[in-house]
């Protein structure tokens, strides 16, 4: 079994990322970390691993976006969603996505648990695909190389890598909280 997994390491990373992107409760970051450690240990090449990471993440993101684009409106017609998201609420969400939707993709990419919902909603609210991909790509340019580099560089010192990742994550959360606070203050005006 281990030989089989070693032969298809890139495929396992790719499929795991697609599954994680579809909302299966496995964080995408765990595959990025695993890819970095596999590269550090020489099992995979760092360059190909990064390409597979990007391909898997974007494939999962595009599928979620497409599902929202294709089925989101039908979902909003269901009684439960009409009751909780109908009328003025839905119009506020549409207005938000018309004004800030593409930029929210950048921030929600970094928040596990919001990612899939945000990307599905982006499709439902008809954020143009090229804008969705642009902001998703920008966010991935920040998160993937950062996590990969930290765990690749500190591959033999996982506790140190985890510490640096927590510091980076804290900085991202502070930035996201600041943006949310600023958005709420603007929303109330």
Short mmCIF file of N, CA and C in Angstrom, two decimals, residues 41 69 75 80-81 93 99 107-108 148 157 170 182 186:
data_model
loop_
_atom_site.label_atom_id
_atom_site.label_comp_id
_atom_site.label_asym_id
_atom_site.label_seq_id
_atom_site.Cartn_x
_atom_site.Cartn_y
_atom_site.Cartn_z
N UNK A 41 11.64 16.01 2.45
CA UNK A 41 12.24 14.68 2.62
C UNK A 41 12.72 14.09 1.30
N UNK A 69 -22.94 28.73 -9.35
CA UNK A 69 -23.41 29.38 -10.58
C UNK A 69 -24.55 28.58 -11.20
N UNK A 75 -31.46 26.77 -5.45
CA UNK A 75 -31.38 26.58 -4.00
C UNK A 75 -32.09 27.73 -3.28
N UNK A 80 -36.90 26.90 2.67
CA UNK A 80 -36.02 27.25 3.79
C UNK A 80 -35.21 28.50 3.46
N UNK A 81 -34.63 28.54 2.28
CA UNK A 81 -33.79 29.67 1.90
C UNK A 81 -34.63 30.91 1.59
N UNK A 93 -27.36 40.90 0.06
CA UNK A 93 -26.27 40.00 -0.33
C UNK A 93 -25.86 40.27 -1.78
N UNK A 99 -20.68 44.83 -5.15
CA UNK A 99 -19.70 45.85 -4.79
C UNK A 99 -18.38 45.27 -4.29
N UNK A 107 -10.22 37.45 0.95
CA UNK A 107 -10.15 37.27 2.40
C UNK A 107 -10.71 35.93 2.86
N UNK A 108 -11.79 35.47 2.25
CA UNK A 108 -12.38 34.22 2.71
C UNK A 108 -11.53 33.01 2.30
N UNK A 148 3.85 26.61 2.49
CA UNK A 148 4.79 25.65 1.90
C UNK A 148 6.22 25.98 2.31
N UNK A 157 12.13 20.58 11.84
CA UNK A 157 11.74 21.25 13.09
C UNK A 157 10.28 21.66 12.99
N UNK A 170 -2.04 34.49 12.76
CA UNK A 170 -2.54 35.55 13.64
C UNK A 170 -2.55 36.89 12.90
N UNK A 182 -14.00 47.45 9.46
CA UNK A 182 -14.11 48.60 8.56
C UNK A 182 -15.35 48.46 7.67
N UNK A 186 -18.61 50.93 7.49
CA UNK A 186 -19.09 51.52 6.24
C UNK A 186 -20.53 51.12 5.96
#
